[in-house]
Short mmCIF file of C-alpha atoms and ligand atoms in Angstrom, two decimals:
data_model
loop_
_atom_site.label_atom_id
_atom_site.label_comp_id
_atom_site.label_asym_id
_atom_site.label_seq_id
_atom_site.Cartn_x
_atom_site.Cartn_y
_atom_site.Cartn_z
CA UNK A 563 85.90 117.02 128.72
CA UNK A 564 84.61 113.49 129.03
CA UNK A 565 86.18 110.77 126.97
CA UNK A 566 82.97 110.48 124.95
CA UNK A 567 83.24 113.95 123.49
CA UNK A 568 86.87 113.63 122.33
CA UNK A 569 85.97 112.64 118.75
CA UNK A 570 83.74 115.05 116.89
CA UNK A 571 82.18 114.01 113.61
CA UNK A 572 80.84 116.39 110.97
CA UNK A 573 77.03 116.14 110.76
CA UNK A 574 77.11 114.81 107.19
CA UNK A 575 79.92 112.31 107.80
CA UNK A 576 79.04 109.12 105.88
CA UNK A 577 79.03 105.95 108.00
CA UNK A 578 78.71 102.85 105.89
CA UNK A 579 79.49 99.20 105.28
CA UNK A 580 81.05 97.56 102.21
CA UNK A 581 80.62 94.26 100.40
CA UNK A 582 81.29 92.93 96.89
CA UNK A 583 79.26 90.89 94.43
CA UNK A 584 81.24 87.66 94.13
CA UNK A 585 81.93 87.54 97.86
CA UNK A 586 78.27 87.60 98.95
CA UNK A 587 75.74 87.11 96.14
CA UNK A 588 75.88 83.40 95.32
CA UNK A 589 73.25 82.44 92.70
CA UNK A 590 76.22 81.90 90.42
CA UNK A 591 74.28 80.06 87.74
CA UNK A 592 70.87 81.60 88.28
CA UNK A 593 68.75 83.88 86.14
CA UNK A 594 71.22 83.95 83.28
CA UNK A 595 74.40 85.06 85.09
CA UNK A 596 77.52 84.19 83.09
CA UNK A 597 80.73 82.79 84.61
CA UNK A 598 83.44 85.09 85.96
CA UNK A 599 87.16 84.48 86.23
CA UNK A 600 86.66 83.74 89.92
CA UNK A 601 84.17 80.95 89.17
CA UNK A 602 86.89 79.52 86.97
CA UNK A 603 89.64 79.94 89.53
CA UNK A 604 87.62 78.27 92.27
CA UNK A 605 87.60 75.08 90.20
CA UNK A 606 91.41 74.90 90.03
CA UNK A 607 92.73 72.61 92.72
CA UNK A 608 94.78 74.34 95.40
CA UNK A 609 93.87 77.92 94.52
CA UNK A 610 91.11 78.44 97.10
CA UNK A 611 91.14 77.04 100.64
CA UNK A 612 89.05 73.87 101.04
CA UNK A 613 87.98 74.09 97.40
CA UNK A 614 85.44 76.73 98.47
CA UNK A 615 83.52 78.63 95.78
CA UNK A 616 81.22 81.64 95.52
CA UNK A 617 78.37 79.48 94.19
CA UNK A 618 76.21 80.21 97.24
CA UNK A 619 78.37 82.54 99.38
CA UNK A 620 75.95 84.51 101.64
CA UNK A 621 73.03 83.86 99.27
CA UNK A 622 72.58 87.63 99.27
CA UNK A 623 70.94 87.39 95.84
CA UNK A 624 67.91 85.92 97.60
CA UNK A 625 68.38 87.42 101.07
CA UNK A 626 69.16 91.03 100.19
CA UNK A 627 66.04 92.27 102.01
CA UNK A 628 67.19 90.69 105.26
CA UNK A 629 70.64 92.21 104.69
CA UNK A 630 69.22 95.68 104.11
CA UNK A 631 67.23 95.24 107.34
CA UNK A 632 70.48 94.40 109.15
CA UNK A 633 71.97 97.64 107.82
CA UNK A 634 68.94 99.53 109.06
CA UNK A 635 69.41 98.02 112.53
CA UNK A 636 73.06 99.08 112.57
CA UNK A 637 72.03 102.54 111.40
CA UNK A 638 74.40 102.94 108.45
CA UNK A 639 73.74 105.78 106.04
CA UNK A 640 75.47 104.26 103.04
CA UNK A 641 76.08 100.84 101.51
CA UNK A 642 78.93 100.19 99.12
CA UNK A 643 78.33 97.16 96.90
CA UNK A 644 79.50 96.07 93.48
CA UNK A 645 77.64 95.05 90.37
CA UNK A 646 78.69 91.69 88.93
CA UNK A 647 79.53 92.45 85.32
CA UNK A 648 78.76 88.83 84.22
CA UNK A 649 75.33 89.03 85.86
CA UNK A 650 74.23 91.91 83.63
CA UNK A 651 76.30 91.00 80.54
CA UNK A 652 76.79 87.22 80.74
CA UNK A 653 79.61 87.15 78.16
CA UNK A 654 80.91 90.58 79.16
CA UNK A 655 79.64 92.27 76.01
CA UNK A 656 76.79 91.79 73.59
CA UNK A 657 73.58 90.27 74.95
CA UNK A 658 72.18 92.00 78.05
CA UNK A 659 70.66 89.92 80.86
CA UNK A 660 67.46 91.66 81.97
CA UNK A 661 66.99 89.38 85.00
CA UNK A 662 70.44 90.34 86.27
CA UNK A 663 69.75 94.05 85.83
CA UNK A 664 66.45 93.62 87.66
CA UNK A 665 68.24 92.21 90.73
CA UNK A 666 70.15 95.47 91.25
CA UNK A 667 66.93 97.44 90.67
CA UNK A 668 65.39 95.55 93.59
CA UNK A 669 68.45 96.03 95.77
CA UNK A 670 68.76 99.75 95.02
CA UNK A 671 65.06 100.34 95.62
CA UNK A 672 65.19 98.48 98.94
CA UNK A 673 68.16 100.62 100.02
CA UNK A 674 66.49 103.88 99.05
CA UNK A 675 63.33 102.85 100.85
CA UNK A 676 65.47 102.25 103.95
CA UNK A 677 67.13 105.68 103.46
CA UNK A 678 70.53 104.08 102.87
CA UNK A 679 72.51 105.66 100.06
CA UNK A 680 73.72 103.16 97.42
CA UNK A 681 77.41 103.49 96.53
CA UNK A 682 77.91 101.44 93.39
CA UNK A 683 81.31 100.02 92.50
CA UNK A 684 81.54 98.85 88.89
CA UNK A 685 84.31 96.32 89.31
CA UNK A 686 85.27 94.21 92.29
CA UNK A 687 87.34 91.58 90.49
CA UNK A 688 84.67 89.32 88.91
CA UNK A 689 85.66 89.84 85.27
CA UNK A 690 83.35 87.95 82.88
CA UNK A 691 85.06 84.77 81.71
CA UNK A 692 84.03 85.74 78.16
CA UNK A 693 86.17 88.88 78.37
CA UNK A 694 89.09 86.88 79.74
CA UNK A 695 88.72 84.41 76.86
CA UNK A 696 89.32 87.40 74.57
CA UNK A 697 92.48 88.38 76.45
CA UNK A 698 90.93 90.12 79.46
CA UNK A 699 92.76 93.19 80.71
CA UNK A 700 95.82 92.24 78.66
CA UNK A 701 93.82 93.13 75.53
CA UNK A 702 93.70 96.90 74.95
CA UNK A 703 90.10 96.58 73.71
CA UNK A 704 89.07 95.75 77.29
CA UNK A 705 88.98 99.49 78.09
CA UNK A 706 86.22 99.98 75.51
CA UNK A 707 84.33 96.89 76.69
CA UNK A 708 84.42 98.25 80.23
CA UNK A 709 83.15 101.64 79.02
CA UNK A 710 80.20 99.91 77.29
CA UNK A 711 79.38 97.98 80.47
CA UNK A 712 79.62 101.23 82.44
CA UNK A 713 77.15 102.91 80.06
CA UNK A 714 74.66 100.07 80.57
CA UNK A 715 74.88 100.40 84.36
CA UNK A 716 74.81 104.22 84.29
CA UNK A 717 71.71 104.33 82.06
CA UNK A 718 69.88 101.76 84.13
CA UNK A 719 70.61 103.01 87.67
CA UNK A 720 71.81 106.61 87.21
CA UNK A 721 68.37 107.98 88.06
CA UNK A 722 68.69 106.53 91.59
CA UNK A 723 72.43 106.07 92.17
CA UNK A 724 74.73 109.11 92.26
CA UNK A 725 77.83 107.67 93.93
CA UNK A 726 79.92 105.57 91.58
CA UNK A 727 83.36 104.02 91.96
CA UNK A 728 85.07 102.72 88.85
CA UNK A 729 87.24 99.94 90.31
CA UNK A 730 88.08 98.35 93.64
CA UNK A 731 91.79 98.01 94.47
CA UNK A 732 93.34 98.27 91.03
CA UNK A 733 96.78 97.20 92.14
CA UNK A 734 95.65 94.16 94.11
CA UNK A 735 93.78 92.46 91.30
CA UNK A 736 96.33 93.32 88.63
CA UNK A 737 99.39 92.33 90.71
CA UNK A 738 97.80 89.20 92.18
CA UNK A 739 96.10 88.20 88.92
CA UNK A 740 98.80 88.99 86.33
CA UNK A 741 102.11 88.79 88.21
CA UNK A 742 101.81 86.56 91.28
CA UNK A 743 99.08 83.94 90.72
CA UNK A 744 97.39 84.84 93.99
CA UNK A 745 94.18 85.77 92.21
CA UNK A 746 92.30 85.26 88.95
CA UNK A 747 93.23 84.85 86.14
CA UNK A 748 96.54 83.58 87.56
CA UNK A 749 99.06 84.82 84.96
CA UNK A 750 102.68 85.42 86.02
CA UNK A 751 104.31 87.50 83.35
CA UNK A 752 105.77 91.02 83.32
CA UNK A 753 104.46 92.12 79.93
CA UNK A 754 100.92 90.88 80.66
CA UNK A 755 100.99 92.59 84.04
CA UNK A 756 102.16 95.93 82.58
CA UNK A 757 99.52 95.81 79.84
CA UNK A 758 96.83 94.95 82.39
CA UNK A 759 97.87 97.96 84.52
CA UNK A 760 97.73 100.32 81.56
CA UNK A 761 94.47 99.01 80.12
CA UNK A 762 92.75 99.11 83.50
CA UNK A 763 93.90 102.72 83.84
CA UNK A 764 92.47 103.46 80.39
CA UNK A 765 89.23 101.69 81.36
CA UNK A 766 89.00 103.86 84.47
CA UNK A 767 89.40 107.07 82.45
CA UNK A 768 86.84 105.96 79.87
CA UNK A 769 84.34 105.01 82.59
CA UNK A 770 84.73 108.40 84.28
CA UNK A 771 83.78 110.12 81.01
CA UNK A 772 80.80 107.81 80.49
CA UNK A 773 79.50 108.36 84.02
CA UNK A 774 79.98 112.11 83.78
CA UNK A 775 78.01 112.30 80.54
CA UNK A 776 75.18 109.94 81.51
CA UNK A 777 74.46 110.57 85.20
CA UNK A 778 73.29 114.05 86.21
CA UNK A 779 74.73 115.08 89.58
CA UNK A 780 77.13 112.15 89.66
CA UNK A 781 79.92 111.89 92.25
CA UNK A 782 82.75 109.71 90.94
CA UNK A 783 85.62 108.10 92.76
CA UNK A 784 88.11 105.27 92.39
CA UNK A 785 89.06 102.92 95.19
CA UNK A 786 92.74 102.42 95.91
CA UNK A 787 94.46 100.21 98.42
CA UNK A 788 97.30 102.23 99.90
CA UNK A 789 99.56 100.78 102.56
CA UNK A 790 102.93 102.06 103.63
CA UNK A 791 105.58 99.65 102.35
CA UNK A 792 108.70 98.95 104.40
CA UNK A 793 111.66 96.60 103.88
CA UNK A 794 111.43 93.52 106.09
CA UNK A 795 115.03 94.20 107.15
CA UNK A 796 117.34 97.01 106.19
CA UNK A 797 119.45 95.56 103.37
CA UNK A 798 119.99 97.22 99.96
CA UNK A 799 118.10 94.35 98.26
CA UNK A 800 115.12 94.62 100.58
CA UNK A 801 115.08 98.41 100.27
CA UNK A 802 114.98 98.09 96.48
CA UNK A 803 112.22 95.49 96.74
CA UNK A 804 110.18 97.78 99.00
CA UNK A 805 110.62 100.69 96.62
CA UNK A 806 109.40 98.72 93.61
CA UNK A 807 106.53 97.14 95.54
CA UNK A 808 105.53 100.63 96.71
CA UNK A 809 105.35 101.80 93.08
CA UNK A 810 103.22 98.81 92.08
CA UNK A 811 101.05 98.65 95.16
CA UNK A 812 100.51 102.30 96.06
CA UNK A 813 101.29 104.48 93.07
CA UNK A 814 100.78 102.78 89.66
CA UNK A 815 97.08 103.77 89.58
CA UNK A 816 96.40 106.92 91.60
CA UNK A 817 99.39 108.78 90.15
CA UNK A 818 98.44 108.41 86.46
CA UNK A 819 94.74 108.87 87.25
CA UNK A 820 95.13 111.98 89.40
CA UNK A 821 98.58 113.41 88.60
CA UNK A 822 98.88 112.29 84.96
CA UNK A 823 102.11 110.25 85.21
CA UNK A 824 103.35 106.82 86.19
CA UNK A 825 105.86 106.46 89.04
CA UNK A 826 109.45 106.25 87.68
CA UNK A 827 110.28 102.52 87.48
CA UNK A 828 106.81 101.42 86.37
CA UNK A 829 106.76 104.31 83.89
CA UNK A 830 110.02 103.22 82.25
CA UNK A 831 108.79 99.64 81.90
CA UNK A 832 105.44 100.85 80.59
CA UNK A 833 106.84 102.92 77.70
CA UNK A 834 106.25 100.31 74.96
CA UNK A 835 102.53 100.15 75.79
CA UNK A 836 101.68 103.85 76.04
CA UNK A 837 100.14 105.37 72.91
CA UNK A 838 99.85 109.07 72.08
CA UNK A 839 97.09 110.68 74.15
CA UNK A 840 96.82 107.84 76.67
CA UNK A 841 97.89 109.78 79.74
CA UNK A 842 95.21 112.39 79.08
CA UNK A 843 92.64 109.62 78.62
CA UNK A 844 93.58 108.17 82.01
CA UNK A 845 93.78 111.43 83.96
CA UNK A 846 90.13 112.53 84.09
CA UNK A 847 88.72 114.74 86.84
CA UNK A 848 87.20 112.74 89.69
CA UNK A 849 85.40 113.82 92.85
CA UNK A 850 86.88 111.73 95.63
CA UNK A 851 89.61 109.31 96.61
CA UNK A 852 88.42 105.94 97.93
CA UNK A 853 90.93 104.43 100.36
CA UNK A 854 91.02 100.79 101.39
CA UNK A 855 93.46 100.23 104.21
CA UNK A 856 94.18 97.39 106.63
CA UNK A 857 97.77 97.96 107.77
CA UNK A 858 101.30 98.51 106.45
CA UNK A 859 103.05 95.87 104.36
CA UNK A 860 106.62 94.56 104.44
CA UNK A 861 108.72 93.67 101.42
CA UNK A 862 111.73 91.46 100.81
CA UNK A 863 113.77 90.65 97.74
CA UNK A 864 112.99 87.33 96.07
CA UNK A 865 114.58 86.60 92.68
CA UNK A 866 112.06 83.84 92.00
CA UNK A 867 109.03 86.11 91.67
CA UNK A 868 107.92 87.96 88.53
CA UNK A 869 109.25 91.33 89.74
CA UNK A 870 111.88 90.22 92.27
CA UNK A 871 109.89 91.31 95.31
CA UNK A 872 107.85 89.30 97.76
CA UNK A 873 105.89 89.88 100.93
CA UNK A 874 108.09 89.97 104.01
CA UNK A 875 107.07 89.58 107.65
CA UNK A 876 106.14 92.35 110.05
CA UNK A 877 108.43 92.67 113.10
CA UNK A 878 107.91 89.76 115.50
CA UNK A 879 106.62 92.08 118.24
CA UNK A 880 104.00 93.79 116.03
CA UNK A 881 100.46 93.67 117.43
CA UNK A 882 98.39 91.37 115.21
CA UNK A 883 94.80 90.47 114.45
CA UNK A 884 93.57 86.89 114.94
CA UNK A 885 94.55 86.12 111.33
CA UNK A 886 98.04 87.55 111.82
CA UNK A 887 97.76 90.88 110.00
CA UNK A 888 99.84 93.58 111.76
CA UNK A 889 97.90 96.41 113.46
CA UNK A 890 99.31 99.94 113.24
CA UNK A 891 96.58 102.60 113.63
CA UNK A 892 99.16 105.42 113.72
CA UNK A 893 100.25 104.48 110.20
CA UNK A 894 96.62 104.89 109.11
CA UNK A 895 96.49 108.40 110.61
CA UNK A 896 99.74 109.43 108.91
CA UNK A 897 98.62 107.91 105.61
CA UNK A 898 95.35 109.87 105.58
CA UNK A 899 97.23 113.11 106.17
CA UNK A 900 99.76 112.26 103.46
CA UNK A 901 97.14 111.24 100.86
CA UNK A 902 95.23 114.47 101.38
CA UNK A 903 98.37 116.46 100.62
CA UNK A 904 99.40 114.31 97.67
CA UNK A 905 96.15 114.10 95.75
CA UNK A 906 94.09 117.02 97.08
CA UNK A 907 90.77 115.19 96.92
CA UNK A 908 88.20 114.47 99.62
CA UNK A 909 88.82 110.99 101.03
CA UNK A 910 86.30 108.29 101.79
CA UNK A 911 87.66 105.26 103.63
CA UNK A 912 85.87 102.65 101.55
CA UNK A 913 87.29 99.62 103.40
CA UNK A 914 88.83 99.07 106.80
CA UNK A 915 88.27 96.10 109.06
CA UNK A 916 89.66 93.10 110.85
CA UNK A 917 89.72 89.40 109.98
CA UNK A 918 89.10 86.72 112.59
CA UNK A 919 87.84 83.20 113.19
CA UNK A 920 85.20 83.86 115.84
CA UNK A 921 82.17 81.60 116.25
CA UNK A 922 79.01 81.86 118.38
CA UNK A 923 79.38 80.89 122.04
CA UNK A 924 77.04 78.47 123.84
CA UNK A 925 74.40 81.22 124.04
CA UNK A 926 74.63 81.99 120.34
CA UNK A 927 76.47 85.27 120.99
CA UNK A 928 79.47 86.28 118.86
CA UNK A 929 81.89 88.35 120.91
CA UNK A 930 84.56 89.86 118.66
CA UNK A 931 86.55 92.04 121.02
CA UNK A 932 89.64 92.10 118.81
CA UNK A 933 87.60 93.56 115.94
CA UNK A 934 86.05 96.20 118.20
CA UNK A 935 89.55 97.12 119.39
CA UNK A 936 90.77 97.35 115.81
CA UNK A 937 87.84 99.49 114.66
CA UNK A 938 88.03 101.77 117.67
CA UNK A 939 91.77 102.34 117.17
CA UNK A 940 91.48 102.96 113.43
CA UNK A 941 88.43 105.19 113.59
CA UNK A 942 90.19 107.10 116.38
CA UNK A 943 93.30 107.46 114.21
CA UNK A 944 91.11 108.69 111.35
CA UNK A 945 89.61 111.30 113.65
CA UNK A 946 93.09 112.47 114.62
CA UNK A 947 93.96 112.81 110.93
CA UNK A 948 90.82 114.89 110.42
CA UNK A 949 91.78 117.15 113.31
CA UNK A 950 95.18 117.57 111.64
CA UNK A 951 93.43 118.75 108.48
CA UNK A 952 92.78 115.61 106.40
CA UNK A 953 89.53 116.00 104.45
CA UNK A 954 87.97 112.62 105.32
CA UNK A 955 84.24 112.53 104.64
CA UNK A 956 83.17 108.97 105.28
CA UNK A 957 84.10 105.52 106.54
CA UNK A 958 82.86 102.08 105.43
CA UNK A 959 83.59 98.97 107.50
CA UNK A 960 84.71 95.90 105.59
CA UNK A 961 82.46 94.05 105.86
CA UNK A 962 78.76 93.85 106.62
CA UNK A 963 78.83 90.04 106.44
CA UNK A 964 81.32 87.22 106.82
CA UNK A 965 81.85 86.20 103.21
CA UNK A 966 83.95 84.46 100.56
CA UNK A 967 87.45 85.79 101.27
CA UNK A 968 89.04 85.02 97.87
CA UNK A 969 91.92 82.50 98.16
CA UNK A 970 91.09 81.96 101.84
CA UNK A 971 87.57 80.82 100.99
CA UNK A 972 85.33 80.86 104.07
CA UNK A 973 88.19 80.36 106.56
CA UNK A 974 88.57 84.06 107.43
CA UNK A 975 85.71 86.18 108.75
CA UNK A 976 85.64 89.96 108.25
CA UNK A 977 81.94 90.57 108.96
CA UNK A 978 80.40 92.60 111.75
CA UNK A 979 77.54 90.18 111.16
CA UNK A 980 78.29 86.47 111.54
CA UNK A 981 77.07 84.14 108.80
CA UNK A 982 76.51 80.44 109.43
CA UNK A 983 77.22 79.21 105.91
CA UNK A 984 75.40 75.91 106.48
CA UNK A 985 72.08 77.55 107.40
CA UNK A 986 72.61 81.14 106.12
CA UNK A 987 71.59 82.38 109.56
CA UNK A 988 72.93 85.87 110.30
CA UNK A 989 73.96 86.92 113.83
CA UNK A 990 75.10 90.51 114.43
CA UNK A 991 78.39 90.32 116.36
CA UNK A 992 79.20 92.57 119.29
CA UNK A 993 81.13 94.77 116.82
CA UNK A 994 77.86 95.44 114.95
CA UNK A 995 76.32 96.69 118.19
CA UNK A 996 79.42 98.75 118.91
CA UNK A 997 79.38 100.31 115.40
CA UNK A 998 75.65 101.05 115.75
CA UNK A 999 76.43 102.87 118.99
CA UNK A 1000 79.21 104.86 117.39
CA UNK A 1001 76.90 106.00 114.58
CA UNK A 1002 74.19 106.84 117.08
CA UNK A 1003 76.65 108.76 119.26
CA UNK A 1004 76.44 106.56 122.33
CA UNK A 1005 79.85 104.96 121.73
CA UNK A 1006 83.08 106.78 121.16
CA UNK A 1007 86.59 106.01 119.95
C1 FCB B 173 90.36 93.82 100.23
C2 FCB B 173 89.28 93.47 99.21
C3 FCB B 173 88.04 92.88 99.82
C4 FCB B 173 88.35 91.97 100.97
C5 FCB B 173 89.26 92.63 101.97
C6 FCB B 173 89.57 91.82 103.19
O1 FCB B 173 91.60 93.73 99.63
O2 FCB B 173 88.91 94.61 98.47
O3 FCB B 173 87.33 92.27 98.79
O4 FCB B 173 88.88 90.79 100.49
O5 FCB B 173 90.45 93.00 101.33
#
C-alpha cells in the first residue's frame, strides 16, 4: 500500500471551514446592527490586545462573495458560520432588523449557488448588549429570549438551511465571561456563573424544540469544546483543580444536554437554581455532537480565582504551535473514541486548527508549514479514531480567514487564508492549498 491510500474517507464525509460573526463580519454599526457585549468589551482598556475591535474585522459583511469564492477554490463542501443576534434583533428582542436578516439571505444563497452547505450556528458569543443590560444569561428569562430569536432565524432561513447548531463552546463563554473575566461580559462571581450555565442549558433545550418544530428535515447539534484536563504537577491540590476544571470545561453542558444530569460538583452547587422539570427541558434529543478541539489543557490550584483553579503550563518538552499551544494529536484520537462511547451520537469536528504569526514573504507567498503539520497530524489522528470505530462524519478547519481572535485581537492568525487587515487583501496560505488537495484526494495525512 502506498502512503497515499492509508487514510480512507467515507464518500459523504463533510469537509468544511468555520468562522463566526463577530470575528469576521465588521460593519458593526451598519444597516441597523445593534451593539453586542463584545463591542462593549473592546472599548474597555486592557481587555483586547492593542485596543483592537471587531468594527471592521475581515469586512466579510461586504466581501462575502469573495469569501465564498475562496471556499469554492479550496473545494469545501460545507461552511459553518454564525448569525449575529444583534444584527437581526438590534436590542436582542422586540424590533426586527430586516436589513440584517437580508444579509444572511444573500450569504446563504451565495453558498447554495456554490454548492456549499450552510451550517448555521445561532450563538458564537456576540450577545446583544440590550439582553446583557437586562441581566444577560444570569437572568432566567434569557432562555425564552433565545428561543424567540431562534424562531425568527428558523422561520427565515429554514427553507434553505437544514444544519443548525444552538451554541458554540458553551463552557468557554460562560467560564471566561462569568467567572474569569477573560471574555465578555467580564463578571467574576460564582452565583452568576452557575446561573449563566443553567440558563444557557435551558436556552439550548428550548432552541432544539423550536428548530424541531419549525424546520422540516432539520439536523440539530450543539458545539462543545472538549479537551482532556490534566494537573500541571501531581499534587492533591492540582489534582482537585483539574477535576473541577474538567467538570466545568468538559462536562457541565454535554452531560445535562445528552445524559440529563450535571456532573457531581457542579450539580451540587447548581441545586438552588434548578426548578422542577428543568432537566427534562435541557435534555432534548439532538442529532449530532459538534466537537471543537485544539489540544489538552493543564490545571493548577489558585485560591485567588473564582473557583480555585487556574490554567497551568504544559510540560516544558511538549511540542508547541507558534503561539505556544501544546500539540498532542494522540489525545485527539483518544478523545474522539471516548466521546463516541460516552454520548453515542455522530460527531462532527466543528473546529480544529493552529494559531500562528505568519506573514507573506518577499514574493507575497504565505508558507505556514507548522499549520500544515498540525492539520495533517490531527486529521490523521481523526482517521485512526474512525478506524477504531468512532462515528466521525465531518471536519471543519478553524478558520477560513485570519480574524479577530477575541482578547488577542488581530495578533494571532488561525486562517488558512491570510488577511492583510490594512487592505483587506486575502492570500490563500500553503495550508489552503494543502487542504484543497486533501479534499480532492491528491494529498494524504
Ligand atoms: C475557539 C473559538 C473560536 C476561535 C478559536 C481559536 O475557542 O470557538 O471562536 O477563537 O477558539
